[in-house]
Amino acid sequence: MLLFVHFPPVTGPKQETEALRREIARHDRLYYGLGAPEISDLEYDRLYRRLQALEAEYPDLITPDSPTQRLGDTLSAGFAAVQHPFPMLSLQNSYNEEDLREFHRRVVTGLDGEAPEYSCELKFDGVSLLLTYENGVLTRAATRGDGQQGDDITANIRTIRGLPLRLEGPKIPGTVYVRGEVYMRTGDFLAFNEEQVAEGRKPLANPRNTVAGSLKLLDPSLVARRPLRVVCYAYDADDKSVQTHSYGLIRLSEFGLPISDQSRVVSTVDDVIAYWKEWEGKRDTLPFEIDGAVVKVNALSHQRLLGLTARAPRWALACKFSARQAQARLLDVSFQVGRTGVLTPVAELEPVPLGGVTVKRATLHNFDEIRRLDLREGDTVVLERGGDVIPKITGVVAEHRRRGAKPIVEPATCPVCGSPLERATGEVALRCTNPRDPEVIKRQIEHFVSRGALDIGGFGSETINALVDQQLITDAGDLYSLKLAQLLALPGFAQKSAENLLDALNVSKSAALDRLIFALGVRFVGESTARTLATHYGDLDLLAKAKPDELASLPDVGPRVAQAIHEYFASDVWRSLHNKLLRAGVKLHDDTPVERGDKLQGLSIVVTGTLERYSREEIERVILLQGGKSVGSVSRKTSFVVAGEKAGSKLEKALSLGVPVLSELEFDQLLAGKRKL
Ligand code: IVH
């Protein structure tokens, strides 16, 4: 008889997946935390794919903290509001040495004359975050919000590979709260911005705004492509081993969380000032933006004695840096022409380094600004740069002015096309009156294809400039008659990219009406007004015929906007574009049927959560066409709230204010006259 003896394998799939997870987490930490990878990307991918393969074969072995689960399956509409376990406080600010010494005096008084130890840290210029780890596993990430309540952005934060999904190390408390900052390195931000511009989108002003925008994305797979990082700076847990803030930071790093290596414990206020000054001088040597230093009383017992105010702890202070300054000589004033013809004067400067970037140009905003500065030819100007990449001109160095230097005069004609300029009453902006100005056309087409408008990917500014300069197109309507051969003749196009562009143009022909209206670039008509117009008229030809009085009676459309809309649709620019859009088969109407009435006359309605029968646009349209107004936030004046699935803070607010809440069904019943409010 044969005996089959079952020996457990030395490493089964369970052990192997666990080992792989630990290994991948270690490499993530080496790569993102320490910037010192031990293996190549290829080797990393091999580990990752092996883990994916094992998990595909043994789905029971998948755990939420597996690196393969960073992308989860959450595609939520909006973010749920979460109540913080404790208020997420802010920091008191100080701007000079005296403020800091005053803070120190208050602390010493609060500690009955005892001088404390301080932990000095960098003040990261990003977006504040609260992480919760339960039994070692990341269960929640929330934004600060109003300090009491924030947005649940767990799905987005899980995509950040530098942040462990599971803590490691000894004696992990059951619940660990971590405060930190999401940030982006300056180099990553600049590269991201270049990509933005190449894709025909507007560049972002600074890394912080880019991070904030990234965290608001509703699709975590898009967030995963943003180079986001996290740095942790506060630990809160039931952990007897931790008696000081600085040891809390060490615990965070033992858990595998990224912390800063620039923190320093000091024992005098002079040392705090020295730390602050040192980093003010060295801030540009860091690969990320900081806007100051933070000083915290180190002993937790001292922190408890000092306590908190409603807004900020009494044991911490943000010591802000002053804006970085430089001086540069003005070489010339040039002009940028925007899509509505507005001329923006730009100072062309002798290149000067300022906070890690070389500045060659700075906007002067408008001619009033030039007069305010009393700017003259050849002047030396003072430049300031805060967190933004673009600096501001804040003054002129009077001593360096050459005698007899001529003032910068306002041009009488457009520097691009020579047409007369106008200044509308009450406006500071100078505008070129020629709708066929080539710069105006380029900017309008850029707007037409941009993301919020028809979102025709693949049209960078360079392509648009080339098409207009070569006179292949004279307005956005001509885009639809572009031929493959014409695109292939442009720099940077290959068969595939040219075909993709033509496909994208085709797709854009059936875009939603509000996007098309926004894409037209009518003065003062932003995305929200475009939505109102699309909802109300449902048809571009109807909108084009609307009288100013009628337009002005719509929500968010005042007489000035109504006049601009009316003028646009009476212009030759529209007539020509209209013909081209018609010929190309661009859809000029909305698909949803129009039913007007007064069933919601005068009511102010908030819609929240995910609805089943209506998209957000559809229900807003119904509300508007029935005489109601769809508003964004709940107040005592709200007539009622329509709440769908996953309704969050707005629903709670309505309930607390006693504002009636209707389900989608009840809303339909109200419209059908089967229910009263
Ligand atoms: S501690 C209870 N430490 O600055 C104190 N905050 O202006 C919690 N920040 O909301 C904050 N670097 O987003 C702390 N090393 C640091 C920081 C830091 C940046 C941010 C944080 C906070 C804001 C206050």
Short mmCIF file of N, CA, C and O and ligand atoms in Angstrom, two decimals, residues 88-91 93 121-129 144 179-181 233-234 291 294 296 313 315-316 318 320, ligand 1:
data_model
loop_
_atom_site.label_atom_id
_atom_site.label_comp_id
_atom_site.label_asym_id
_atom_site.label_seq_id
_atom_site.Cartn_x
_atom_site.Cartn_y
_atom_site.Cartn_z
N MET A 88 -9.30 69.10 14.42
CA MET A 88 -8.01 69.23 13.74
C MET A 88 -7.63 70.70 13.79
O MET A 88 -8.13 71.50 13.00
N LEU A 89 -6.78 71.03 14.74
CA LEU A 89 -6.47 72.43 14.98
C LEU A 89 -5.50 72.97 13.94
O LEU A 89 -4.86 72.23 13.21
N SER A 90 -5.45 74.30 13.92
CA SER A 90 -4.51 74.98 13.04
C SER A 90 -3.36 75.51 13.91
O SER A 90 -3.26 75.14 15.09
N LEU A 91 -2.53 76.36 13.37
CA LEU A 91 -1.42 76.91 14.17
C LEU A 91 -1.53 78.43 14.23
O LEU A 91 -1.98 79.06 13.28
N ASN A 93 0.19 81.97 13.91
CA ASN A 93 1.30 82.38 13.04
C ASN A 93 2.16 83.45 13.70
O ASN A 93 1.65 84.26 14.46
N GLU A 121 10.57 72.14 13.55
CA GLU A 121 10.30 71.39 12.32
C GLU A 121 10.10 72.32 11.15
O GLU A 121 9.89 73.51 11.34
N LEU A 122 10.08 71.74 9.98
CA LEU A 122 9.75 72.53 8.79
C LEU A 122 8.24 72.66 8.70
O LEU A 122 7.50 71.79 9.16
N LYS A 123 7.80 73.75 8.10
CA LYS A 123 6.37 73.91 7.84
C LYS A 123 6.14 73.60 6.37
O LYS A 123 6.50 74.39 5.49
N PHE A 124 5.58 72.44 6.13
CA PHE A 124 5.39 71.96 4.76
C PHE A 124 4.22 72.68 4.12
O PHE A 124 3.17 72.85 4.74
N ASP A 125 4.42 73.08 2.87
CA ASP A 125 3.38 73.86 2.19
C ASP A 125 2.55 72.92 1.32
O ASP A 125 2.75 72.83 0.12
N GLY A 126 1.64 72.22 1.97
CA GLY A 126 0.83 71.26 1.22
C GLY A 126 -0.59 71.27 1.73
O GLY A 126 -1.12 72.33 2.08
N VAL A 127 -1.19 70.10 1.80
CA VAL A 127 -2.57 69.98 2.26
C VAL A 127 -2.60 69.07 3.48
O VAL A 127 -2.04 67.97 3.47
N SER A 128 -3.24 69.54 4.53
CA SER A 128 -3.26 68.84 5.81
C SER A 128 -4.12 67.58 5.76
O SER A 128 -5.14 67.54 5.06
N LEU A 129 -3.73 66.60 6.53
CA LEU A 129 -4.34 65.28 6.42
C LEU A 129 -4.41 64.62 7.79
O LEU A 129 -3.51 64.77 8.60
N ARG A 144 -8.74 68.30 6.38
CA ARG A 144 -9.02 69.05 7.60
C ARG A 144 -10.45 69.62 7.58
O ARG A 144 -11.11 69.66 8.61
N ARG A 179 -1.18 62.95 12.02
CA ARG A 179 -1.40 64.14 11.19
C ARG A 179 -0.20 64.34 10.29
O ARG A 179 0.94 64.12 10.69
N GLY A 180 -0.48 64.73 9.09
CA GLY A 180 0.61 64.96 8.15
C GLY A 180 0.17 65.88 7.03
O GLY A 180 -0.92 66.47 7.10
N GLU A 181 1.03 66.01 6.08
CA GLU A 181 0.79 66.93 4.97
C GLU A 181 1.00 66.17 3.67
O GLU A 181 1.98 65.42 3.54
N TYR A 233 3.72 64.46 10.82
CA TYR A 233 4.34 65.30 11.85
C TYR A 233 3.60 65.31 13.19
O TYR A 233 3.92 66.13 14.04
N ALA A 234 2.64 64.46 13.38
CA ALA A 234 2.03 64.39 14.72
C ALA A 234 1.44 63.00 14.94
O ALA A 234 0.80 62.44 14.05
N ASP A 291 6.93 76.92 3.91
CA ASP A 291 6.63 78.35 4.06
C ASP A 291 6.95 78.85 5.45
O ASP A 291 6.50 79.91 5.86
N VAL A 294 7.99 75.29 12.22
CA VAL A 294 6.98 75.11 13.27
C VAL A 294 7.72 74.76 14.55
O VAL A 294 8.62 73.92 14.52
N LYS A 296 7.25 73.39 18.46
CA LYS A 296 6.29 72.72 19.34
C LYS A 296 6.96 72.44 20.68
O LYS A 296 8.11 71.98 20.70
N PRO A 313 -3.32 75.02 19.18
CA PRO A 313 -2.73 74.70 20.48
C PRO A 313 -1.91 75.88 21.02
O PRO A 313 -1.34 76.63 20.24
N TRP A 315 0.73 75.40 22.65
CA TRP A 315 2.10 74.89 22.76
C TRP A 315 2.85 74.84 21.43
O TRP A 315 3.93 74.27 21.33
N ALA A 316 2.24 75.41 20.39
CA ALA A 316 2.92 75.37 19.08
C ALA A 316 2.78 76.71 18.39
O ALA A 316 1.84 77.48 18.66
N ALA A 318 3.62 78.61 14.37
CA ALA A 318 4.19 78.59 13.02
C ALA A 318 5.01 79.86 12.85
O ALA A 318 4.53 80.95 13.13
N LYS A 320 6.52 81.96 10.19
CA LYS A 320 6.47 82.06 8.73
C LYS A 320 7.73 82.72 8.18
O LYS A 320 8.36 83.53 8.86
S1 IVH B 1 1.34 70.66 13.45
C1 IVH B 1 -2.13 70.71 16.32
N1 IVH B 1 3.49 70.57 12.00
O1 IVH B 1 0.38 74.04 8.81
C2 IVH B 1 -1.08 71.14 15.40
N2 IVH B 1 1.54 71.49 11.03
O2 IVH B 1 -0.85 76.59 9.44
C3 IVH B 1 -1.19 70.52 14.09
N3 IVH B 1 1.82 72.17 8.69
O3 IVH B 1 -2.85 72.78 9.40
C4 IVH B 1 -0.30 71.04 13.08
N4 IVH B 1 3.91 71.59 8.51
O4 IVH B 1 -1.40 71.65 7.59
C5 IVH B 1 2.20 70.94 12.05
N5 IVH B 1 5.48 70.39 10.83
C6 IVH B 1 4.20 70.74 10.87
C7 IVH B 1 3.54 71.30 9.77
C8 IVH B 1 2.20 71.67 9.89
C9 IVH B 1 2.88 72.11 7.88
C10 IVH B 1 0.53 72.74 8.30
C11 IVH B 1 -0.68 71.97 8.76
C12 IVH B 1 -1.48 72.95 9.57
C13 IVH B 1 -0.99 74.26 9.03
C14 IVH B 1 -1.22 75.38 10.01
#
